[in-house]
mmCIF file of the C-alpha atoms, coordinates in Angstrom:
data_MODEL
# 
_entry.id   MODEL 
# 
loop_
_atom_site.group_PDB 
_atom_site.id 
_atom_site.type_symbol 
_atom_site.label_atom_id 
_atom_site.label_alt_id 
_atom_site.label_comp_id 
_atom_site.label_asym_id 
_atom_site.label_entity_id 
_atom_site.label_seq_id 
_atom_site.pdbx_PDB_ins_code 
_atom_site.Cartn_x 
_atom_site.Cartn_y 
_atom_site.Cartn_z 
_atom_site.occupancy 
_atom_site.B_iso_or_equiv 
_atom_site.pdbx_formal_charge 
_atom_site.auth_seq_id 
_atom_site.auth_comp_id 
_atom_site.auth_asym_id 
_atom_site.auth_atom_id 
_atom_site.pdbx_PDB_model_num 
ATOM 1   C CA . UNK A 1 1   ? 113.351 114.189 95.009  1.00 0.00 ? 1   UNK A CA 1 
ATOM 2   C CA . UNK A 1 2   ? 113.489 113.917 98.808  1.00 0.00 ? 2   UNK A CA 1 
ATOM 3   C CA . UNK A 1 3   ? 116.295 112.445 100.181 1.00 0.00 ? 3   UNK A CA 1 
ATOM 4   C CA . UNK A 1 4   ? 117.331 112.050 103.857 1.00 0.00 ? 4   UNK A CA 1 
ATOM 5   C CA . UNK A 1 5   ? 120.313 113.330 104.730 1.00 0.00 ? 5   UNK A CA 1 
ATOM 6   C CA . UNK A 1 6   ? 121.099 111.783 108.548 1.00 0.00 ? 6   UNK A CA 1 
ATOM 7   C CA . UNK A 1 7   ? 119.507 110.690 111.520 1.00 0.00 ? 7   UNK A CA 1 
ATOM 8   C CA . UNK A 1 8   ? 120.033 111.738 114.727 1.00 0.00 ? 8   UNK A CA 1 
ATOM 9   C CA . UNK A 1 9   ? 120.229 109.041 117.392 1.00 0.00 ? 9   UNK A CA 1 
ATOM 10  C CA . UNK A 1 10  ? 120.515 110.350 121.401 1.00 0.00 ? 10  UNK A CA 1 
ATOM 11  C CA . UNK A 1 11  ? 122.237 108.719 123.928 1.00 0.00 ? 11  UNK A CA 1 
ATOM 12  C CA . UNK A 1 12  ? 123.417 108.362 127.410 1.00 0.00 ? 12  UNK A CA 1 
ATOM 13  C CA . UNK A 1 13  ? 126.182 105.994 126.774 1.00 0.00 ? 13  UNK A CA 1 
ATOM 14  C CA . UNK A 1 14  ? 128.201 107.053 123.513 1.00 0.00 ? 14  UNK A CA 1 
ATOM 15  C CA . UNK A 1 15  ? 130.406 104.812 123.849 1.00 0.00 ? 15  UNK A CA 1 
ATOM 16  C CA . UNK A 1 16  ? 128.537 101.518 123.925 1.00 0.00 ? 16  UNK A CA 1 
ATOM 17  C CA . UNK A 1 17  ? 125.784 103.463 120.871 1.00 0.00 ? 17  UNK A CA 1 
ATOM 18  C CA . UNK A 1 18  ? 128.441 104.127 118.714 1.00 0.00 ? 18  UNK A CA 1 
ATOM 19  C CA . UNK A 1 19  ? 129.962 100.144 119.107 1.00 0.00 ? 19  UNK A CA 1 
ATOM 20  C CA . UNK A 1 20  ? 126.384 98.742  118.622 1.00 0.00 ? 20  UNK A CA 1 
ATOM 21  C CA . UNK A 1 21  ? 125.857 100.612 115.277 1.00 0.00 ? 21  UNK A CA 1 
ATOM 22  C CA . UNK A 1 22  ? 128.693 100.185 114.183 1.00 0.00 ? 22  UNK A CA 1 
ATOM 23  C CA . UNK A 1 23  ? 128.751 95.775  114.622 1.00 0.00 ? 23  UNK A CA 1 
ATOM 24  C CA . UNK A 1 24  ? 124.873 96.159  113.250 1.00 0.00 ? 24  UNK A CA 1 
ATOM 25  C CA . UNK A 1 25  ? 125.091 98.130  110.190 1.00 0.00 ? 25  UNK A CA 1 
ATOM 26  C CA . UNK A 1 26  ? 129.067 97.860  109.475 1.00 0.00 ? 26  UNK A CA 1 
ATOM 27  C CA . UNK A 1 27  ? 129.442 101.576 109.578 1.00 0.00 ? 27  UNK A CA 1 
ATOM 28  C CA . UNK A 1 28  ? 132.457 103.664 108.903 1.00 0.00 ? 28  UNK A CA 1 
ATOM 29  C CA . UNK A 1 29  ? 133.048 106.505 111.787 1.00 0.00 ? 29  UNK A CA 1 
ATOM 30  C CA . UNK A 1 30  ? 133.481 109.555 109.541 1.00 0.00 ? 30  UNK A CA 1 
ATOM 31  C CA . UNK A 1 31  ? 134.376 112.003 112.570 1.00 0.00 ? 31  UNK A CA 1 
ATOM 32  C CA . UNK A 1 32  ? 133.590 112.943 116.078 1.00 0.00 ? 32  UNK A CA 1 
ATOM 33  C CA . UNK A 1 33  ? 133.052 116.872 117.958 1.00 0.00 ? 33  UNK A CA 1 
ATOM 34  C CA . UNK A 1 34  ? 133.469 117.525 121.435 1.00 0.00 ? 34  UNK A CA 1 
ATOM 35  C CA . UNK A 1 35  ? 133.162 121.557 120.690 1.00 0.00 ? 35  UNK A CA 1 
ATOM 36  C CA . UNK A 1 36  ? 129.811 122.885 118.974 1.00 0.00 ? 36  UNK A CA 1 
ATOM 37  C CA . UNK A 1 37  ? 129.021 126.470 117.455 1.00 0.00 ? 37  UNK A CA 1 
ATOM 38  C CA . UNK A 1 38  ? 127.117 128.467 119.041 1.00 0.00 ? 38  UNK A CA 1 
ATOM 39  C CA . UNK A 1 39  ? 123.770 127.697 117.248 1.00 0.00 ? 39  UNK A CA 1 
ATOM 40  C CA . UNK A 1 40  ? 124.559 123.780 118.332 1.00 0.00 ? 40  UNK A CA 1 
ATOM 41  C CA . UNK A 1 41  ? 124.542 125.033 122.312 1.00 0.00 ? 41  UNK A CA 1 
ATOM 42  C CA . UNK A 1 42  ? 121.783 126.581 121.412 1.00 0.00 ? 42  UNK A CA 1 
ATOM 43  C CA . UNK A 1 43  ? 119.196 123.917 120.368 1.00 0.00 ? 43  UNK A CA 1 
ATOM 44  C CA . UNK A 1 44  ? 121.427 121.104 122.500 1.00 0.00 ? 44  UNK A CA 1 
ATOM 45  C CA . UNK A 1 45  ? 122.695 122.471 125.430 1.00 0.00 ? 45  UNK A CA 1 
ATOM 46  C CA . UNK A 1 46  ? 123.416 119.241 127.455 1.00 0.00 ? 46  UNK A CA 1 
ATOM 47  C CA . UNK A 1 47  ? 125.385 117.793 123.990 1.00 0.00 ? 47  UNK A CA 1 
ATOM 48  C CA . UNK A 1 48  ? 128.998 116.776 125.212 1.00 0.00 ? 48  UNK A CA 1 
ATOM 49  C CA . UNK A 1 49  ? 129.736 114.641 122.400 1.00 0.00 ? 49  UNK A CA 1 
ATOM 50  C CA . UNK A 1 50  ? 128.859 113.794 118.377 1.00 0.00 ? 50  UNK A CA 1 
ATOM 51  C CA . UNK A 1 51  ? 129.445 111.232 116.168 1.00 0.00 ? 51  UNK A CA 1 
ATOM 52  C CA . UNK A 1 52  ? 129.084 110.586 112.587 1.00 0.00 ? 52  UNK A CA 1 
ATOM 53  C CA . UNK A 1 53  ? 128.501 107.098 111.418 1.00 0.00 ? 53  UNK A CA 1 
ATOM 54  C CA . UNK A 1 54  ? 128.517 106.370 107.556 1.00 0.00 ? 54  UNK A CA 1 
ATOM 55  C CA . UNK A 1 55  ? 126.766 102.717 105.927 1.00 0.00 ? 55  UNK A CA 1 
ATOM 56  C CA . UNK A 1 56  ? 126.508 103.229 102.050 1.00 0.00 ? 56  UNK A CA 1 
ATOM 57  C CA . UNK A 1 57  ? 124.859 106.495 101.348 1.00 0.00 ? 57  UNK A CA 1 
ATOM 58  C CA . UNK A 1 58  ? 123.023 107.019 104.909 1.00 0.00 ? 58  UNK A CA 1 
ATOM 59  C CA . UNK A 1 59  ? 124.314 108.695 108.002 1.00 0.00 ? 59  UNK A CA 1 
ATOM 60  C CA . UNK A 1 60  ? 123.805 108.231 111.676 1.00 0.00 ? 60  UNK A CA 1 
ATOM 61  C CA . UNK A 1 61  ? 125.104 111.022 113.900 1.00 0.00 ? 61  UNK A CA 1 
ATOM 62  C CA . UNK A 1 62  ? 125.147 109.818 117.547 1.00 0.00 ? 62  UNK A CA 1 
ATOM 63  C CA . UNK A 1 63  ? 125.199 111.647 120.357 1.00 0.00 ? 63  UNK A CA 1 
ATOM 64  C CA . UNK A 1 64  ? 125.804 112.127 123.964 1.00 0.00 ? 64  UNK A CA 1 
ATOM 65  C CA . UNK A 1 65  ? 122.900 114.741 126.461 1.00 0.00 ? 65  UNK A CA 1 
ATOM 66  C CA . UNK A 1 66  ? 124.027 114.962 129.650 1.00 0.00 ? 66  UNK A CA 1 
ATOM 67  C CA . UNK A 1 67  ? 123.711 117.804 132.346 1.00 0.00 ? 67  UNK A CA 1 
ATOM 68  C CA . UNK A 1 68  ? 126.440 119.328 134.514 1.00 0.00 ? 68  UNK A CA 1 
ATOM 69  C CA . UNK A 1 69  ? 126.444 116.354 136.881 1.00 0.00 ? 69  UNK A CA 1 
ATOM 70  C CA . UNK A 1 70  ? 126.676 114.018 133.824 1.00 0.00 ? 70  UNK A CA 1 
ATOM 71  C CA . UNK A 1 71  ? 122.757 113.188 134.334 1.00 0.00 ? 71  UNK A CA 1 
ATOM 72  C CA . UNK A 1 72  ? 120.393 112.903 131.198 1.00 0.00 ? 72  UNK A CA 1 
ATOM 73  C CA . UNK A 1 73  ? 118.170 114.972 131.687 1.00 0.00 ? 73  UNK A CA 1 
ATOM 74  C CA . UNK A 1 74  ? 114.185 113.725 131.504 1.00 0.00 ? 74  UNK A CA 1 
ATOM 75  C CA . UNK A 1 75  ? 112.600 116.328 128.825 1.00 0.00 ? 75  UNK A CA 1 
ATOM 76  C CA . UNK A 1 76  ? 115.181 115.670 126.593 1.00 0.00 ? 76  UNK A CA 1 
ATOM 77  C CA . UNK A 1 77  ? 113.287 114.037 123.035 1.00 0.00 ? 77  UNK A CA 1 
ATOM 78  C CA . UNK A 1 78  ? 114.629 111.120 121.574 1.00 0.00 ? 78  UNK A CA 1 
ATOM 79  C CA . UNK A 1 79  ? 113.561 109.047 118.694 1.00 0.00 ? 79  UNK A CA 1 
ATOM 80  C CA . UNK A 1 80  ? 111.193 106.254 118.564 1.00 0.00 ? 80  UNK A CA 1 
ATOM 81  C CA . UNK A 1 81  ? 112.232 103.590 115.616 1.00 0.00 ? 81  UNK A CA 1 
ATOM 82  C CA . UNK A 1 82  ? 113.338 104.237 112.172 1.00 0.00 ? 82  UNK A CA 1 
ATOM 83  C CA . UNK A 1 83  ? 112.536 101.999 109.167 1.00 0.00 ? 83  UNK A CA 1 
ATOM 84  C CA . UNK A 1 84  ? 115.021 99.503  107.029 1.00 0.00 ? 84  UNK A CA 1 
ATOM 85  C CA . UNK A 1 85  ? 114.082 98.929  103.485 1.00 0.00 ? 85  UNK A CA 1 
ATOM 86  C CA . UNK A 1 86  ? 115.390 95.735  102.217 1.00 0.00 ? 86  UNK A CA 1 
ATOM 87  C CA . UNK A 1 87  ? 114.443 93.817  98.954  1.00 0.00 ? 87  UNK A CA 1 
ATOM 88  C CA . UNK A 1 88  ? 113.809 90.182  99.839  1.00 0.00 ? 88  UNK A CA 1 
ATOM 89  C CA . UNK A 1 89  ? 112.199 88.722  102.866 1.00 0.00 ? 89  UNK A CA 1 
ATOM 90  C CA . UNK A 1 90  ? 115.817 87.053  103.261 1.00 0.00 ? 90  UNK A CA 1 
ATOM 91  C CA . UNK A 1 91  ? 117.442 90.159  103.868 1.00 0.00 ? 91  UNK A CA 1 
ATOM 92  C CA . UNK A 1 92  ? 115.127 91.216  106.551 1.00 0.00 ? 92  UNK A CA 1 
ATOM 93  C CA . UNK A 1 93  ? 115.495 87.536  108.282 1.00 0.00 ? 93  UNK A CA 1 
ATOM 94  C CA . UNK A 1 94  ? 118.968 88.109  108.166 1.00 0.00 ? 94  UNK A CA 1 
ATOM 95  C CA . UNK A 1 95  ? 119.097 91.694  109.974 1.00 0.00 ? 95  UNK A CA 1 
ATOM 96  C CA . UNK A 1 96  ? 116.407 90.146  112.240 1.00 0.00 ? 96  UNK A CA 1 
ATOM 97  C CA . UNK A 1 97  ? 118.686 87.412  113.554 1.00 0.00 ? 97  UNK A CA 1 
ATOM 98  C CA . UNK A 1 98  ? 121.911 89.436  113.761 1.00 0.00 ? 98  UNK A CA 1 
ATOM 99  C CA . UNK A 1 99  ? 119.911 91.877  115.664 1.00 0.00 ? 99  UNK A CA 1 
ATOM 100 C CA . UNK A 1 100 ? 118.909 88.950  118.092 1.00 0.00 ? 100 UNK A CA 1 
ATOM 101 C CA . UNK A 1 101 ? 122.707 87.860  118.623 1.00 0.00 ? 101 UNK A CA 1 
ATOM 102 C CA . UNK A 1 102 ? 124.307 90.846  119.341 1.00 0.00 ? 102 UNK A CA 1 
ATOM 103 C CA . UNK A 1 103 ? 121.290 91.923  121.550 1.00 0.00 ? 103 UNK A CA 1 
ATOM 104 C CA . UNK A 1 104 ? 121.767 87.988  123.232 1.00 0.00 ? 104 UNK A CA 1 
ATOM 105 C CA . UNK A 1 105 ? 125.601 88.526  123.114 1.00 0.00 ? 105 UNK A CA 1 
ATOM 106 C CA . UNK A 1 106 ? 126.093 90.698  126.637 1.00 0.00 ? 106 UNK A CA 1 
ATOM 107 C CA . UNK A 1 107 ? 128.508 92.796  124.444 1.00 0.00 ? 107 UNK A CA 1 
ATOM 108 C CA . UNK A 1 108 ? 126.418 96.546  125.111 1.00 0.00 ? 108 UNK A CA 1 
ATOM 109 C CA . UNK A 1 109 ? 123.486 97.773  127.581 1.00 0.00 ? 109 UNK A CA 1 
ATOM 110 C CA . UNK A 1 110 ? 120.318 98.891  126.371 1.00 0.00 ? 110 UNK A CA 1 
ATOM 111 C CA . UNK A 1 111 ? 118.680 101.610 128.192 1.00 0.00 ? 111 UNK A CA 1 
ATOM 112 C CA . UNK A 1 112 ? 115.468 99.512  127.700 1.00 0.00 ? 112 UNK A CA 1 
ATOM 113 C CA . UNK A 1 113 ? 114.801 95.706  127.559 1.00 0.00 ? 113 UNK A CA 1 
ATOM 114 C CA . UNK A 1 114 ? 113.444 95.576  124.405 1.00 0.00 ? 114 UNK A CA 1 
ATOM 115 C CA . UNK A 1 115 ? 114.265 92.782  122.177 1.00 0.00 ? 115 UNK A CA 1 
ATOM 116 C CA . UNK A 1 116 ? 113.307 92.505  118.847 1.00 0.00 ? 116 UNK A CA 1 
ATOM 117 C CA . UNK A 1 117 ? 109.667 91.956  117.780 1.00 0.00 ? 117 UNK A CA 1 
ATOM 118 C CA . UNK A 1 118 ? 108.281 89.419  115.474 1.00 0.00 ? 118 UNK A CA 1 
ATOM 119 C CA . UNK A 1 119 ? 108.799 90.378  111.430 1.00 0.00 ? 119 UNK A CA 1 
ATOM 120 C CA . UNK A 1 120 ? 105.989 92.758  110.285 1.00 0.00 ? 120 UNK A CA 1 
ATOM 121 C CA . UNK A 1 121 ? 105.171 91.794  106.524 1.00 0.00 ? 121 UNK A CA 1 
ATOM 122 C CA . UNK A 1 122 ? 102.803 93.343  104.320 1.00 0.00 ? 122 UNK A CA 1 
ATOM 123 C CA . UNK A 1 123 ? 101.998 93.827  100.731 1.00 0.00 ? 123 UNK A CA 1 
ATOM 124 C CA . UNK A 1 124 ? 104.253 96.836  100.565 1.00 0.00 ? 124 UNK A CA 1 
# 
């Protein structure tokens, strides 16, 4: 059985990520790294700073990219959208609209002006 572990969010404002997630979903902040192995330098050398962020059984680990001038740099991947599975329409409503206020509130910048799109329902 396949079962995700974490995703991996990237940032240029830590700070502001970690407060949005954690007002949206109600996460816990399991722990934070400013130091990384080896291996972590490796495959993220621009990392300065990691987060773990904990809502029932999934994970979120946020962090920071940022060159030595504290610039993110352009080639750096990032992710695209990840999916919520609820079990009524209600549910999704809900998240829909709290979504809307805290994106309405002022409260955090968005790298992007995107707000949220119309509900997507299908047979599924």
């Amino acid at each position: 059985m396949l079962k995700f572990d974490h995703v991996a969010i990237q940032t240029h404002d830590i700070e502001n990520t970690v407060k949005w997630y954690k007002e949206f979903f109600n996460c816990q902040e399991n722990w934070a790294l400013n130091k990384f192995s080896p291996l972590t330098i490796k495959r993220l050398p621009s990392i300065t700073q990691l987060v773990e962020l904990q809502v029932g059984n999934f994970r979120l680990h946020i962090f920071d990219i940022k060159d030595d001038d504290g610039i993110v740099p352009n080639n750096v991947l990032q992710y695209q959208h990840f999916c919520i599975e609820v079990l009524t329409l209600n549910e999704l409503e809900d998240l829909r609209s709290r979504y809307c206020e805290i994106y309405q509130s002022g409260r955090y910048e968005f790298r992007k002006n995107e707000p949220a799109t119309d509900l997507v329902i299908d047979d599924d």
